[in-house]
Amino acid sequence: MGGDLTRGGLPGGRDTAGTRPGAEPRPAGTPRIVGVAWGLLILNTLGSAGAKTIVPLPRSLIQMVTMGALVAAFALALAVNLRLRIRASAYVLLLTLLLVPSVISSANLESGIGALFRCGRLALFIGTLWLLSRWWDGSLTFVRYHIRMYFAVLGSVAAGLVVSPGAALPDLYGGRLVGALWPLTPPQIGQYAAVIIGLTVLLVLGRRTDGASAAVVIVPSFVLLALTHTRTATLGLFIGLALAIGSLILTSAAARRFFTWAVLCAVVAAVGFASALQAWFLRGQSKENFSNLTGRAKVWDALLAAPRSTSEKLFGVGLGDKSFGGLPIDNSWLAVYNEQGLIGVTLVAAIIIVLGGVALLRPPSLQRACAIFLIGYCAIASCTEAGLGDASPYLLHLALAASLLAAPAEAAPLSTPAVPRRHIPRWARRSEVT
C-alpha cells in the first residue's frame, strides 16, 4: 500500500487543525498506540482452526498468540487511557448487555469449562472497545487501521500461495484458497478481502486516496476473493457497496459515475460471461446441494427441532464453538439463539437496528457510506456465517461502523479567547490607550 491511503493524508497534506472545509476531525490526535491495539484485536479474531499450513503450527501455540494479542491490546488501550475516559456508545453498551446472558448460560457448564473462558475473552474484548471508544470521533482513522491490518493478513495468504500453491489450494477444500502460512479458511479470506475492497472503493469515491494507491489494495484483494470462491463475501461486497454508494448518489458526482459504470459492467458480464459466472457460483455442486445451502439447512432444522428448557430458550446453552451435533451452524442468528438464547438474539438484532437507524439519520457523507457498507455486509453475512454473538471480525466491523457514526470531536478554537478587561493589569490597560 502506498500513497495517501497508507499515510492517511488528503491531497495537499494533512489538515490537523481542522480549518479546511470538509477536513476530518483531528485524525493526527489519535496516538499510534491506538492503531497497534486495533491491529492486535484483529489478530485475536483470526481464530485458531483452519487449513493445514506449510509449517505445522500447534493449535495451542496459535491460541496463545491470539489470546496474547487480546491481552496486549487491552493493556495498550489501558496504558494510553489511564484516566478511563470513554465515549457514550450504544453499540458497546449493547455488547456489554450481551455479556449478561452469555455468563448466565455459561455458568451451568453445559458447554464445558471452555464456555467461561470464552466469556472472559468476550469481556476483555468489550473492555478494550470501551477504552478505545475515546478516539471514536467520526473520522476515517480507524478505517485506515482496518485496511492496513487486513491487507497485511491477505499478504500472508498471497505469500503462502506463491511459496506452496498446493498447500494454498488443497483438494480438501475443493481447490479453494486457504491460508498456507496461518490457518485461514476460504470464508475468512473472502471476508477480509471483500471488506477492504469495499472500504477502499469508498475512499476513492470520497477522494481520500488516489487511484494508484487504491489499485494496490483492490486488485490483489479481488484476485484472492475470486480464488476463495466465497459466495457470501462476494454478495456482501456488491450489495453492501450498492447500499453505500446509493447513499452518496445525491451528493457525489463520482458516486453517480461509478454506479452507472458498475451497472453497465454488470449487464455486460451477465450477458457475455453467464456460463462462467454460474460455474464459479455453483463451485461444482449439484443444484440440490446448492438449494439446501451446502447442507446448512439440515443443521438449522435439527437445531430448531431440538428440545429446550425455558432457561435454554431464554439464555441459551453457553458460549461454544458455534456448532451443533458436531457440525458448524454457519448462521449468526441461530448460533446466538443456541448459545445466548432469545435474549441474545434480541440484543444482536438491537445492535443492527440501532446502527442502521443512526446511519440513516446521519447526513450524507463518506463516513456514513462506509458505515452503511459495513452494516450491510455484516447483515448479509450473518445468514450463512456465525460470529455476531462472540468476539469476531464481524463485531470489529460493526465497531468500526460505530466509530464512523460517532459525533465528531470538537475542534480547538482557532484563536485565543478574549480576556475580560477586569483581568488585565492596570499597566497593561494604560499601554492599550497609548
Coordinates of C-alpha atoms in Angstrom, one line a residue:
M1 CA 0.0 0.0 0.0
G2 CA 1.3 3.4 -0.7
G3 CA 0.3 7.0 -1.3
D4 CA -2.4 8.8 0.6
L5 CA -4.1 5.5 1.7
T6 CA -1.3 4.5 4.0
R7 CA -0.2 7.9 5.1
G8 CA -3.8 9.0 5.9
G9 CA -3.4 12.4 4.3
L10 CA -5.6 14.4 2.0
P11 CA -4.4 16.0 -1.3
G12 CA -2.2 18.9 -0.3
G13 CA -1.3 17.4 3.1
R14 CA -3.0 16.8 6.4
D15 CA -5.2 19.4 8.0
T16 CA -4.6 18.7 11.6
A17 CA -6.1 22.0 12.7
G18 CA -9.4 21.2 11.2
T19 CA -9.5 24.5 9.3
R20 CA -10.0 23.2 5.8
P21 CA -13.7 22.7 4.7
G22 CA -14.6 19.1 4.9
A23 CA -11.5 18.1 6.8
E24 CA -11.5 15.1 9.1
P25 CA -11.8 16.0 12.8
R26 CA -8.2 15.8 14.0
P27 CA -7.0 12.3 12.8
A28 CA -3.5 13.3 14.0
G29 CA -4.8 13.4 17.5
T30 CA -5.1 9.6 17.7
P31 CA -1.9 8.1 19.3
R32 CA -0.2 5.4 17.2
I33 CA -0.6 3.0 20.1
V34 CA -4.3 3.0 19.4
G35 CA -3.7 1.7 15.9
V36 CA -1.5 -1.0 17.4
A37 CA -4.2 -2.0 19.8
W38 CA -6.7 -2.2 17.0
G39 CA -4.4 -4.4 14.9
L40 CA -4.0 -6.7 17.9
L41 CA -7.8 -7.0 18.2
I42 CA -7.8 -8.1 14.6
L43 CA -5.1 -10.6 15.2
N44 CA -7.1 -12.0 18.1
T45 CA -10.1 -12.6 15.9
L46 CA -8.2 -14.6 13.2
G47 CA -9.1 -17.8 15.0
S48 CA -7.1 -20.9 15.6
A49 CA -8.8 -23.5 13.4
G50 CA -8.4 -23.7 9.7
A51 CA -6.4 -25.4 6.9
K52 CA -3.1 -27.2 7.3
T53 CA -0.2 -24.9 7.0
I54 CA 3.1 -25.4 5.3
V55 CA 4.9 -25.5 8.6
P56 CA 2.5 -27.3 11.1
L57 CA 1.5 -24.9 13.9
P58 CA 0.2 -26.5 17.1
R59 CA -3.3 -25.2 17.9
S60 CA -2.1 -24.4 21.4
L61 CA 0.6 -22.1 20.0
I62 CA -1.9 -20.3 17.8
Q63 CA -4.3 -19.9 20.7
M64 CA -1.5 -18.5 22.8
V65 CA -0.7 -15.9 20.1
T66 CA -4.3 -14.9 19.6
M67 CA -5.1 -14.6 23.3
G68 CA -1.8 -12.9 23.9
A69 CA -2.8 -10.4 21.3
L70 CA -6.1 -9.6 23.1
V71 CA -4.4 -9.2 26.4
A72 CA -1.8 -6.9 24.9
A73 CA -4.5 -4.9 23.1
F74 CA -6.3 -4.4 26.4
A75 CA -3.0 -3.4 28.2
L76 CA -2.1 -0.9 25.5
A77 CA -5.6 0.6 25.4
L78 CA -5.5 0.9 29.2
A79 CA -1.9 2.4 29.2
V80 CA -3.0 5.1 26.7
N81 CA -6.2 5.8 28.5
L82 CA -5.3 5.6 32.2
R83 CA -8.0 8.1 33.2
L84 CA -10.6 5.7 31.7
R85 CA -12.1 8.4 29.5
I86 CA -14.7 6.8 27.3
R87 CA -17.4 8.0 24.8
A88 CA -21.0 7.0 25.1
S89 CA -21.7 4.2 22.6
A90 CA -25.0 2.4 22.2
Y91 CA -23.1 -0.3 20.3
V92 CA -20.6 -1.2 23.0
L93 CA -23.4 -0.8 25.7
L94 CA -25.5 -3.4 23.9
L95 CA -22.4 -5.7 23.6
T96 CA -21.9 -5.3 27.3
L97 CA -25.5 -6.3 27.9
L98 CA -25.0 -9.3 25.6
L99 CA -22.3 -10.5 28.0
V100 CA -25.0 -11.0 30.7
P101 CA -26.9 -13.9 29.1
S102 CA -23.5 -15.3 28.0
V103 CA -22.3 -15.6 31.6
I104 CA -25.7 -16.8 32.9
S105 CA -25.9 -19.7 30.4
S106 CA -22.1 -20.5 30.5
A107 CA -22.2 -20.7 34.3
N108 CA -24.1 -24.0 34.0
L109 CA -21.1 -25.5 32.3
E110 CA -23.4 -27.3 29.8
S111 CA -20.9 -26.3 27.1
G112 CA -17.9 -27.2 29.3
I113 CA -15.4 -25.0 31.2
G114 CA -14.4 -23.5 27.8
A115 CA -17.6 -21.5 27.9
L116 CA -16.4 -19.5 30.9
F117 CA -13.1 -18.9 29.1
R118 CA -14.9 -17.6 26.1
C119 CA -16.9 -15.3 28.3
G120 CA -13.7 -13.9 29.8
R121 CA -12.4 -13.4 26.3
L122 CA -15.6 -11.6 25.3
A123 CA -15.4 -9.4 28.4
L124 CA -11.8 -8.4 27.6
F125 CA -12.7 -7.7 24.0
I126 CA -15.6 -5.4 25.0
G127 CA -13.4 -3.7 27.7
T128 CA -10.8 -2.9 25.0
L129 CA -13.5 -1.4 22.8
W130 CA -14.7 0.8 25.7
L131 CA -11.1 2.1 26.2
L132 CA -10.6 2.8 22.5
S133 CA -14.0 4.5 22.2
R134 CA -12.4 7.7 23.5
W135 CA -11.0 8.2 19.9
W136 CA -14.2 7.4 18.1
D137 CA -14.8 10.8 16.6
G138 CA -16.4 10.1 13.2
S139 CA -13.1 10.3 11.3
L140 CA -11.6 7.8 8.9
T141 CA -8.7 7.0 11.2
F142 CA -9.9 3.5 12.2
V143 CA -10.9 2.8 8.6
R144 CA -7.2 3.1 7.6
Y145 CA -6.2 0.9 10.6
H146 CA -8.7 -1.7 9.4
I147 CA -7.5 -1.7 5.8
R148 CA -3.8 -1.9 6.7
M149 CA -4.1 -4.8 9.1
Y150 CA -6.4 -6.9 6.9
F151 CA -4.2 -6.1 3.9
A152 CA -1.2 -7.5 5.8
V153 CA -3.2 -10.6 6.6
L154 CA -4.0 -11.1 2.9
G155 CA -0.4 -10.5 2.2
S156 CA 0.5 -13.6 4.2
V157 CA -2.2 -15.5 2.2
A158 CA -0.6 -14.4 -1.1
A159 CA 2.8 -15.3 0.2
G160 CA 1.6 -18.8 1.1
L161 CA 0.1 -19.1 -2.4
V162 CA 3.4 -18.2 -4.0
V163 CA 5.5 -20.4 -1.8
S164 CA 3.3 -23.5 -1.9
P165 CA 0.4 -23.4 -4.4
G166 CA -0.6 -27.0 -3.5
A167 CA -1.0 -26.2 0.2
A168 CA -2.8 -22.9 -0.5
L169 CA -5.3 -24.6 -2.9
P170 CA -5.8 -28.0 -1.3
D171 CA -8.2 -30.7 -2.6
L172 CA -9.7 -30.9 0.9
Y173 CA -11.4 -27.5 0.3
G174 CA -12.2 -28.2 -3.4
G175 CA -9.3 -26.2 -4.7
R176 CA -10.4 -23.0 -2.8
L177 CA -7.8 -20.7 -1.5
V178 CA -6.8 -21.1 2.2
G179 CA -4.0 -19.7 4.4
A180 CA -0.9 -21.8 4.0
L181 CA 1.2 -19.8 6.5
W182 CA -1.5 -19.1 9.0
P183 CA -4.6 -21.4 9.2
L184 CA -7.3 -19.4 7.5
T185 CA -10.4 -20.8 5.8
P186 CA -11.8 -19.6 2.4
P187 CA -14.7 -17.8 4.1
Q188 CA -12.3 -15.9 6.3
I189 CA -10.1 -14.8 3.4
G190 CA -13.1 -13.9 1.3
Q191 CA -14.5 -11.8 4.2
Y192 CA -11.3 -9.9 4.7
A193 CA -10.8 -9.2 1.0
A194 CA -14.4 -8.1 0.5
V195 CA -14.3 -5.7 3.4
I196 CA -11.1 -3.9 2.4
I197 CA -12.1 -3.8 -1.2
G198 CA -15.4 -2.1 -0.3
L199 CA -13.8 0.4 2.1
T200 CA -11.0 1.3 -0.4
V201 CA -13.5 1.9 -3.2
L202 CA -15.4 4.3 -1.0
L203 CA -12.2 6.1 -0.1
V204 CA -11.5 6.6 -3.8
L205 CA -15.0 7.9 -4.4
G206 CA -14.6 10.3 -1.4
R207 CA -11.2 11.4 -2.8
R208 CA -9.4 10.4 0.3
T209 CA -6.9 8.4 -1.6
D210 CA -5.6 8.2 -5.2
G211 CA -6.3 5.6 -7.8
A212 CA -2.8 4.1 -7.8
S213 CA -2.8 3.5 -4.1
A214 CA -6.3 2.0 -4.2
A215 CA -5.4 -0.3 -7.1
V216 CA -2.5 -1.8 -5.0
V217 CA -5.2 -2.8 -2.5
I218 CA -8.2 -3.6 -4.7
V219 CA -6.6 -5.7 -7.5
P220 CA -4.8 -8.4 -5.4
S221 CA -7.6 -8.5 -2.9
F222 CA -10.1 -9.1 -5.7
V223 CA -7.9 -11.9 -7.1
L224 CA -7.7 -13.6 -3.7
L225 CA -11.5 -13.2 -3.3
A226 CA -12.1 -14.9 -6.6
L227 CA -9.8 -17.8 -5.7
T228 CA -11.7 -18.4 -2.4
H229 CA -15.0 -19.0 -4.4
T230 CA -16.8 -17.4 -1.4
R231 CA -20.3 -16.5 -2.4
T232 CA -21.4 -14.9 0.8
A233 CA -18.4 -12.4 0.8
T234 CA -19.0 -11.6 -2.9
L235 CA -22.7 -10.9 -2.5
G236 CA -22.0 -9.0 0.7
L237 CA -19.4 -6.9 -1.2
F238 CA -21.7 -6.0 -4.1
I239 CA -24.8 -5.4 -2.1
G240 CA -23.0 -3.5 0.6
L241 CA -21.3 -1.3 -1.9
A242 CA -24.7 -0.7 -3.7
L243 CA -26.2 0.5 -0.5
A244 CA -23.2 2.7 0.4
I245 CA -22.9 4.3 -3.0
G246 CA -26.7 4.7 -3.1
S247 CA -26.4 6.9 0.0
L248 CA -23.9 9.1 -1.9
I249 CA -25.6 9.4 -5.2
L250 CA -27.5 12.6 -4.5
T251 CA -24.3 14.4 -3.2
S252 CA -21.4 12.9 -5.2
A253 CA -20.9 13.1 -8.9
A254 CA -18.1 10.5 -8.6
A255 CA -20.6 8.1 -6.9
R256 CA -23.1 8.6 -9.7
R257 CA -20.5 7.9 -12.4
F258 CA -19.2 4.8 -10.5
F259 CA -22.7 3.5 -10.1
T260 CA -23.5 3.9 -13.8
W261 CA -20.4 2.2 -14.9
A262 CA -20.9 -0.6 -12.4
V263 CA -24.4 -1.3 -13.7
L264 CA -23.1 -1.3 -17.3
C265 CA -20.3 -3.7 -16.4
A266 CA -22.7 -6.0 -14.5
V267 CA -25.0 -6.2 -17.5
V268 CA -22.1 -7.0 -19.9
A269 CA -20.8 -9.6 -17.5
A270 CA -24.2 -11.2 -17.1
V271 CA -24.7 -11.5 -20.9
G272 CA -21.2 -12.3 -22.0
F273 CA -19.9 -14.5 -19.2
A274 CA -23.1 -16.0 -17.8
S275 CA -21.9 -19.7 -18.0
A276 CA -18.5 -18.9 -16.4
L277 CA -20.2 -16.9 -13.6
Q278 CA -22.7 -19.7 -13.0
A279 CA -19.9 -22.3 -12.8
W280 CA -17.9 -20.1 -10.4
F281 CA -21.0 -19.6 -8.3
L282 CA -22.0 -23.3 -8.1
R283 CA -18.5 -24.4 -7.3
G284 CA -19.2 -27.8 -8.9
Q285 CA -22.1 -28.5 -6.6
S286 CA -25.4 -30.0 -7.6
K287 CA -28.5 -27.8 -7.6
E288 CA -29.9 -29.9 -4.8
N289 CA -26.8 -29.3 -2.7
F290 CA -26.9 -25.7 -3.5
S291 CA -30.6 -25.3 -2.7
N292 CA -30.0 -26.5 0.9
L293 CA -27.1 -24.1 1.3
T294 CA -24.4 -26.8 1.2
G295 CA -26.0 -28.8 3.9
R296 CA -26.5 -25.9 6.3
A297 CA -30.3 -26.2 6.2
K298 CA -30.2 -29.7 7.7
V299 CA -28.2 -28.4 10.7
W300 CA -30.5 -25.5 11.1
D301 CA -33.6 -27.7 11.1
A302 CA -32.1 -30.1 13.6
L303 CA -31.1 -27.1 15.9
L304 CA -34.6 -25.6 15.8
A305 CA -36.2 -29.0 16.4
A306 CA -34.1 -29.9 19.4
P307 CA -36.0 -29.8 22.8
R308 CA -35.0 -27.0 25.1
S309 CA -35.9 -25.9 28.6
T310 CA -37.3 -22.5 29.3
S311 CA -33.9 -21.4 30.6
E312 CA -32.2 -22.6 27.5
K313 CA -34.7 -20.8 25.3
L314 CA -34.1 -17.5 27.1
F315 CA -30.3 -17.7 27.8
G316 CA -29.0 -20.5 25.6
V317 CA -26.6 -23.3 26.5
G318 CA -23.4 -21.1 26.9
L319 CA -20.7 -19.9 24.6
G320 CA -19.3 -22.7 22.5
D321 CA -17.6 -23.3 19.1
K322 CA -20.7 -22.3 17.1
S323 CA -21.5 -25.9 16.2
F324 CA -24.5 -28.2 16.8
G325 CA -24.2 -32.0 16.8
G326 CA -20.6 -31.7 15.7
L327 CA -21.4 -29.7 12.6
P328 CA -20.9 -25.9 12.1
I329 CA -24.1 -23.8 12.5
D330 CA -23.0 -21.2 9.9
N331 CA -25.7 -18.7 10.8
S332 CA -25.2 -15.9 13.3
W333 CA -28.8 -15.7 14.4
L334 CA -29.2 -19.5 15.1
A335 CA -25.7 -19.6 16.7
V336 CA -26.7 -16.8 19.1
Y337 CA -30.1 -18.5 19.8
N338 CA -28.3 -21.7 20.6
E339 CA -25.6 -20.1 22.9
Q340 CA -27.3 -17.0 24.3
G341 CA -31.0 -17.7 23.8
L342 CA -33.8 -15.4 22.7
I343 CA -32.4 -12.6 24.9
G344 CA -29.1 -12.8 22.9
V345 CA -31.0 -12.7 19.6
T346 CA -32.9 -9.6 20.7
L347 CA -29.7 -7.8 21.7
V348 CA -27.9 -8.7 18.5
A349 CA -31.0 -7.5 16.5
A350 CA -31.0 -4.3 18.5
I351 CA -27.3 -3.7 17.5
I352 CA -28.1 -4.0 13.8
I353 CA -31.2 -1.9 14.1
V354 CA -29.6 0.9 16.2
L355 CA -26.5 1.1 14.0
G356 CA -28.7 1.1 10.8
G357 CA -31.1 3.7 12.2
V358 CA -28.3 6.0 13.3
A359 CA -26.7 5.7 9.8
L360 CA -30.0 6.6 8.1
L361 CA -30.4 9.6 10.3
R362 CA -26.9 11.0 9.5
P363 CA -26.5 13.5 6.7
P364 CA -24.8 12.0 3.5
S365 CA -21.0 11.7 4.0
L366 CA -18.2 9.4 3.2
Q367 CA -18.1 8.2 6.8
R368 CA -21.8 7.4 6.7
A369 CA -21.3 5.5 3.4
C370 CA -18.5 3.4 4.9
A371 CA -20.7 2.6 8.0
I372 CA -23.6 1.6 5.8
F373 CA -21.3 -0.7 3.8
L374 CA -20.1 -2.4 6.9
I375 CA -23.6 -2.8 8.5
G376 CA -25.0 -4.1 5.2
Y377 CA -22.1 -6.6 4.7
C378 CA -22.4 -8.0 8.3
A379 CA -26.2 -8.3 8.0
I380 CA -25.9 -10.3 4.8
A381 CA -23.0 -12.5 6.0
S382 CA -25.0 -13.2 9.2
C383 CA -27.2 -15.5 7.2
T384 CA -24.5 -18.0 6.4
E385 CA -21.7 -17.2 8.8
A386 CA -21.6 -17.2 12.6
G387 CA -19.9 -14.5 14.7
L388 CA -22.3 -11.8 15.9
G389 CA -22.5 -13.2 19.4
D390 CA -18.9 -13.5 20.3
A391 CA -15.5 -11.8 19.7
S392 CA -15.1 -12.0 16.0
P393 CA -14.2 -9.9 12.9
Y394 CA -17.9 -9.1 12.4
L395 CA -18.1 -7.4 15.8
L396 CA -15.0 -5.4 14.8
H397 CA -16.6 -4.4 11.5
L398 CA -19.6 -3.1 13.4
A399 CA -17.3 -1.4 16.0
L400 CA -15.7 0.4 13.0
A401 CA -19.2 1.4 11.8
A402 CA -20.0 2.7 15.3
S403 CA -16.8 4.8 15.3
L404 CA -17.7 6.3 12.0
L405 CA -21.2 7.2 13.2
A406 CA -19.9 8.9 16.4
A407 CA -20.3 12.6 16.7
P408 CA -17.1 14.5 15.6
A409 CA -14.8 15.7 18.4
E410 CA -15.0 19.4 18.9
A411 CA -12.1 21.2 17.3
A412 CA -9.9 23.5 19.4
P413 CA -10.6 27.3 18.9
L414 CA -8.5 28.8 16.1
S415 CA -7.8 32.0 18.1
T416 CA -7.1 32.8 21.7
P417 CA -10.3 33.7 23.5
A418 CA -10.6 37.3 24.6
V419 CA -9.6 38.0 28.2
P420 CA -12.1 40.1 30.3
R421 CA -10.9 43.6 30.8
R422 CA -11.1 43.3 34.6
H423 CA -8.5 40.6 34.5
I424 CA -6.0 42.8 32.6
P425 CA -3.4 44.6 34.9
R426 CA -3.7 48.4 35.1
W427 CA -0.3 49.0 33.5
A428 CA -1.5 46.9 30.5
R429 CA -4.7 49.0 30.2
R430 CA -2.6 52.2 30.1
S431 CA -0.4 50.7 27.3
E432 CA -3.5 50.0 25.3
V433 CA -4.5 53.7 25.5
T434 CA -1.1 54.9 24.5

